[in-house]
XYZ file of C-alpha atoms in Angstrom:
343
model
C -41.451 16.753 16.165
C -41.338 16.795 12.518
C -39.514 19.881 10.302
C -40.092 20.322 6.978
C -38.068 22.874 5.078
C -40.316 23.712 1.980
C -37.998 25.853 -0.511
C -39.982 24.869 -3.490
C -42.563 26.544 -5.444
C -44.813 27.765 -2.579
C -42.542 31.196 -2.555
C -40.424 31.221 0.413
C -37.980 33.642 -1.847
C -35.373 34.324 1.018
C -33.959 36.509 -1.307
C -37.426 38.372 -0.920
C -37.664 38.939 -4.500
C -34.078 39.604 -5.521
C -33.512 39.531 -9.493
C -34.908 43.463 -10.262
C -34.752 44.248 -6.343
C -30.928 43.700 -6.325
C -30.095 45.326 -9.673
C -32.502 48.210 -8.031
C -30.759 48.339 -4.957
C -27.137 48.589 -6.700
C -28.012 51.761 -8.786
C -29.940 53.801 -6.125
C -26.545 53.109 -4.090
C -24.429 54.678 -6.222
C -27.225 57.597 -7.259
C -27.252 58.238 -3.263
C -23.443 58.157 -3.282
C -23.207 60.987 -5.901
C -25.924 63.299 -4.968
C -23.747 63.268 -1.389
C -20.959 64.233 -3.056
C -22.961 67.302 -4.743
C -24.448 68.317 -1.985
C -21.460 67.668 0.435
C -18.914 70.014 -2.580
C -21.618 72.793 -2.598
C -22.493 73.135 0.513
C -18.914 74.804 1.473
C -19.585 77.544 -1.410
C -22.911 78.280 -0.128
C -21.772 79.069 3.630
C -19.550 81.557 2.519
C -21.618 82.991 0.198
C -24.555 82.970 3.119
C -21.682 84.368 5.397
C -20.278 87.124 3.273
C -24.042 88.181 2.132
C -25.835 88.266 5.466
C -28.294 85.982 4.081
C -30.372 83.719 6.463
C -32.081 82.135 3.577
C -28.252 80.856 1.663
C -27.403 80.217 5.273
C -30.304 78.130 5.997
C -29.755 76.413 2.953
C -26.393 75.536 3.734
C -27.976 73.978 6.959
C -29.989 72.033 4.974
C -27.320 70.746 2.711
C -25.001 70.184 5.889
C -27.342 67.342 7.389
C -28.376 66.302 4.054
C -24.778 65.500 2.869
C -24.547 63.427 6.129
C -27.850 61.844 5.565
C -27.161 61.045 2.044
C -23.516 58.986 3.234
C -26.131 57.296 6.013
C -28.334 56.530 3.006
C -25.602 55.635 1.183
C -23.898 53.375 4.152
C -27.448 51.542 4.745
C -27.543 50.286 1.043
C -24.087 48.913 1.822
C -25.266 47.185 4.692
C -28.218 46.002 3.040
C -26.260 44.400 0.555
C -24.501 42.100 3.447
C -25.595 38.572 3.700
C -27.735 37.442 6.955
C -25.542 36.184 9.628
C -26.175 33.809 12.863
C -27.098 37.066 15.017
C -28.582 38.963 12.444
C -30.880 36.153 10.410
C -32.655 38.310 8.577
C -29.617 40.429 7.168
C -29.496 44.591 7.107
C -31.957 45.403 4.993
C -33.583 47.130 7.896
C -31.173 49.440 8.271
C -32.472 51.486 5.540
C -35.743 52.169 7.321
C -33.942 53.198 10.644
C -31.571 55.927 8.415
C -34.896 57.025 6.999
C -36.857 57.504 10.381
C -33.520 59.439 11.051
C -33.422 61.630 8.527
C -37.192 62.448 9.084
C -35.655 63.665 12.925
C -32.916 65.478 11.198
C -34.986 67.149 9.286
C -37.327 68.545 11.896
C -34.472 69.838 13.677
C -33.017 71.932 11.021
C -36.833 73.069 10.063
C -36.922 73.965 13.670
C -33.421 75.584 13.455
C -33.996 78.048 10.418
C -37.798 79.439 11.995
C -35.850 80.447 15.217
C -33.395 82.610 13.165
C -35.925 83.853 11.290
C -37.251 84.866 13.995
C -34.110 86.433 14.924
C -34.175 88.352 11.660
C -37.359 90.122 12.304
C -36.543 90.779 15.369
C -33.102 92.182 14.537
C -33.449 92.679 10.852
C -29.794 92.675 9.331
C -28.358 93.907 5.827
C -28.171 91.206 2.928
C -26.085 91.633 0.171
C -29.161 91.086 -3.203
C -26.548 90.626 -6.014
C -24.358 88.295 -4.709
C -26.945 86.113 -2.859
C -28.495 85.979 -6.078
C -25.497 84.420 -7.984
C -24.347 81.778 -5.191
C -28.683 80.626 -5.105
C -28.289 80.339 -8.485
C -25.701 77.630 -8.247
C -27.260 76.178 -5.686
C -30.380 75.687 -7.288
C -28.187 74.113 -10.251
C -26.649 71.576 -8.597
C -29.960 70.745 -6.154
C -31.575 70.017 -9.501
C -28.730 67.812 -10.971
C -29.047 66.042 -7.403
C -33.086 65.564 -7.433
C -32.906 64.290 -11.239
C -30.336 61.689 -10.140
C -32.050 60.339 -6.791
C -35.595 60.860 -9.058
C -34.464 58.226 -11.315
C -34.509 55.400 -8.258
C -36.813 53.339 -6.686
C -39.076 55.910 -5.088
C -40.912 52.500 -3.000
C -37.909 52.597 -0.638
C -37.821 54.289 2.195
C -34.742 54.870 2.403
C -34.461 56.267 -1.068
C -37.729 58.737 -0.167
C -35.510 60.254 2.689
C -32.536 61.008 0.199
C -35.145 62.330 -2.497
C -36.573 64.113 0.634
C -33.361 65.677 1.635
C -32.469 67.398 -1.861
C -35.880 68.455 -2.443
C -35.363 70.681 0.469
C -32.433 71.787 -0.652
C -33.816 72.622 -3.967
C -36.654 74.622 -2.603
C -34.419 76.484 -0.379
C -32.194 77.800 -3.498
C -35.551 78.966 -5.508
C -36.823 80.860 -1.705
C -33.124 82.334 -1.714
C -33.346 83.168 -5.048
C -36.812 84.879 -5.160
C -35.528 86.757 -1.649
C -32.384 87.719 -3.556
C -34.636 89.475 -6.557
C -36.960 90.966 -4.461
C -34.158 92.622 -1.931
C -32.395 93.965 -5.111
C -35.785 96.079 -6.507
C -37.455 96.689 -3.268
C -34.628 96.385 -0.719
C -37.003 94.872 1.509
C -35.037 92.225 4.025
C -37.479 90.649 5.538
C -38.238 88.863 2.909
C -35.310 86.343 3.280
C -36.530 85.344 6.399
C -39.855 85.060 5.564
C -39.815 82.534 2.360
C -36.889 80.431 4.749
C -40.249 79.695 7.213
C -42.114 78.730 4.400
C -39.592 76.098 2.789
C -39.145 75.133 6.701
C -42.527 74.390 7.085
C -43.032 72.640 3.820
C -40.523 70.157 4.638
C -41.646 69.683 7.428
C -44.850 67.955 6.029
C -42.611 65.583 4.309
C -40.497 64.754 6.868
C -43.544 63.990 9.167
C -45.232 61.517 6.494
C -41.562 59.574 6.341
C -41.188 59.235 9.853
C -44.664 57.900 10.144
C -44.288 55.663 7.490
C -40.778 54.842 8.695
C -41.987 54.348 12.635
C -44.773 51.883 10.954
C -42.262 49.468 9.531
C -39.753 49.743 12.577
C -42.734 48.953 15.053
C -43.597 46.077 12.522
C -47.214 47.152 11.488
C -49.244 45.617 8.778
C -48.632 47.145 5.242
C -51.395 49.936 4.395
C -51.572 47.625 1.248
C -52.655 44.636 3.467
C -55.803 43.685 5.186
C -54.470 40.881 7.438
C -57.915 39.306 8.462
C -59.322 39.703 4.470
C -56.147 37.678 3.745
C -56.953 34.889 6.399
C -60.200 34.818 4.854
C -59.093 34.543 1.425
C -57.125 31.546 2.353
C -59.725 29.527 4.096
C -61.961 30.208 1.159
C -59.643 28.772 -1.133
C -56.571 26.342 0.198
C -58.372 23.094 0.392
C -58.965 21.494 3.544
C -58.046 24.855 5.442
C -60.465 25.061 8.254
C -59.152 28.520 9.759
C -56.132 30.795 10.155
C -54.899 32.343 13.392
C -51.871 33.364 15.161
C -51.405 35.685 11.925
C -48.590 38.219 11.941
C -47.864 40.312 8.808
C -45.461 42.502 8.467
C -42.909 44.254 6.281
C -39.164 43.962 6.319
C -38.146 47.102 5.267
C -40.880 48.813 3.601
C -41.079 46.808 0.291
C -40.824 42.955 1.537
C -43.533 41.616 2.972
C -43.665 38.767 5.548
C -45.966 36.461 7.346
C -46.518 33.618 10.343
C -49.807 31.999 10.731
C -51.246 28.740 12.346
C -53.254 26.852 9.989
C -55.858 24.798 11.316
C -56.573 21.749 9.025
C -59.673 19.364 8.359
C -58.923 15.923 9.322
C -57.456 13.967 6.351
C -56.105 16.954 4.983
C -52.215 16.236 4.263
C -50.325 19.050 5.501
C -47.686 19.454 3.057
C -50.017 20.260 0.034
C -51.630 22.884 2.333
C -48.561 24.446 3.626
C -47.619 24.804 -0.422
C -51.093 25.961 -1.145
C -51.063 28.459 1.034
C -47.416 29.856 0.451
C -48.377 30.136 -3.171
C -51.541 31.773 -2.316
C -49.767 34.561 -0.421
C -47.133 35.168 -2.780
C -49.429 35.251 -5.958
C -52.229 36.994 -4.529
C -50.984 39.081 -1.489
C -47.550 39.859 -2.311
C -46.295 38.033 0.765
C -42.569 37.085 -0.192
C -41.803 34.693 3.138
C -44.437 32.986 5.196
C -43.737 30.655 7.822
C -46.693 28.220 8.230
C -47.644 26.136 11.304
C -49.961 23.571 10.155
C -52.365 22.295 12.896
C -54.960 19.581 13.779
C -57.395 19.597 16.525
C -56.229 21.916 19.062
C -53.405 24.963 18.836
C -50.202 23.619 20.007
C -49.940 26.615 21.661
C -52.713 26.044 23.880
C -54.575 29.042 23.074
C -58.255 29.335 21.649
C -58.346 29.166 17.793
C -60.116 32.277 17.518
C -57.669 35.141 18.654
C -57.273 35.978 14.906
C -60.281 38.728 15.451
C -58.585 39.489 19.084
C -55.345 41.239 18.077
C -53.081 38.259 18.394
C -52.269 39.162 21.622
C -50.529 36.464 23.207
C -47.328 37.860 23.691
C -45.546 35.543 21.256
C -44.486 38.459 18.750
C -43.938 37.038 15.816
C -44.281 33.247 16.806
C -40.890 33.035 15.648
C -40.446 30.200 18.423
C -41.916 28.164 16.222
C -38.853 25.608 15.342
C -38.548 24.717 19.145
C -42.017 23.220 18.840
C -45.026 24.079 20.568
C -45.955 20.597 22.358
C -47.529 21.736 25.677
C -51.100 21.217 24.749
C -52.834 18.949 22.076
C -50.824 17.041 19.420
C -47.654 18.262 18.097
C -47.405 19.761 14.951
C -45.216 19.722 11.613
C -43.262 23.104 10.937
C -43.006 23.609 7.066
C -41.093 26.893 6.449
């Protein structure tokens, strides 16, 4: 069993596109921290204002801001962990924590939205007096703070799920402030207090749809699904067409580490006489240049598959129980010729 470690032009890229990505991560981290401080600071003022004026819209927005300040703090911590290097126990590092936090943030938004709907129903059952003037002042200040927070986060990397989760929280706050202002104006001029819970529910429904989308995308990453921009079978066919000596690709897995960095493992069945190093190099270069796959582990094979399974499993979902096949470094020599592995 020979292990050849290729760190050349094949684009193994352990830094997963370091350069600009690391710069983006650093500024995103600062943006999230600043937004967390702004949100947390004004949340107290809005909660007091909602309690004094009797406005559910203000209390709902303060509830948003409470969960959002916690969520933004978690997002900052996720960026902080993502900067840590990989360890012997966490060989991929900690960048996936950002995706886990994004999923958690989506769940938190669901809980807050359901609480707002419950409170709104209670208000319909037993209407409470609302002080429109003070409510308008507090809601206006809240809108100003939320606009500033939104602009700070909007300049960050919107491809990053963690950043999108943070942005979604602040957007929910911004909509909550707009709803509170509209409710206050209606109450001042007409005295019709049911507008307060009605607009609160409207905001809750709006952010629920965005929360669901965020949770679905984060769950797809956590379940190591193929990124939406990639068709695994088309990538395999493209490799066979363009890499000299490559007869077939099987046991292929493609997944994203954190929603932005894409990885793959595959078995490359080579024609007799093909140089395995050159073939693996060409596969890695093709994956990086044409398909945006930053990190690939390729197992070259001659004759039978070293795992002892059919060479045609690519079209059967790779369902052979080896996950991402990360056991390749131990050497599968239980059937056919031993393979050499190039990482």
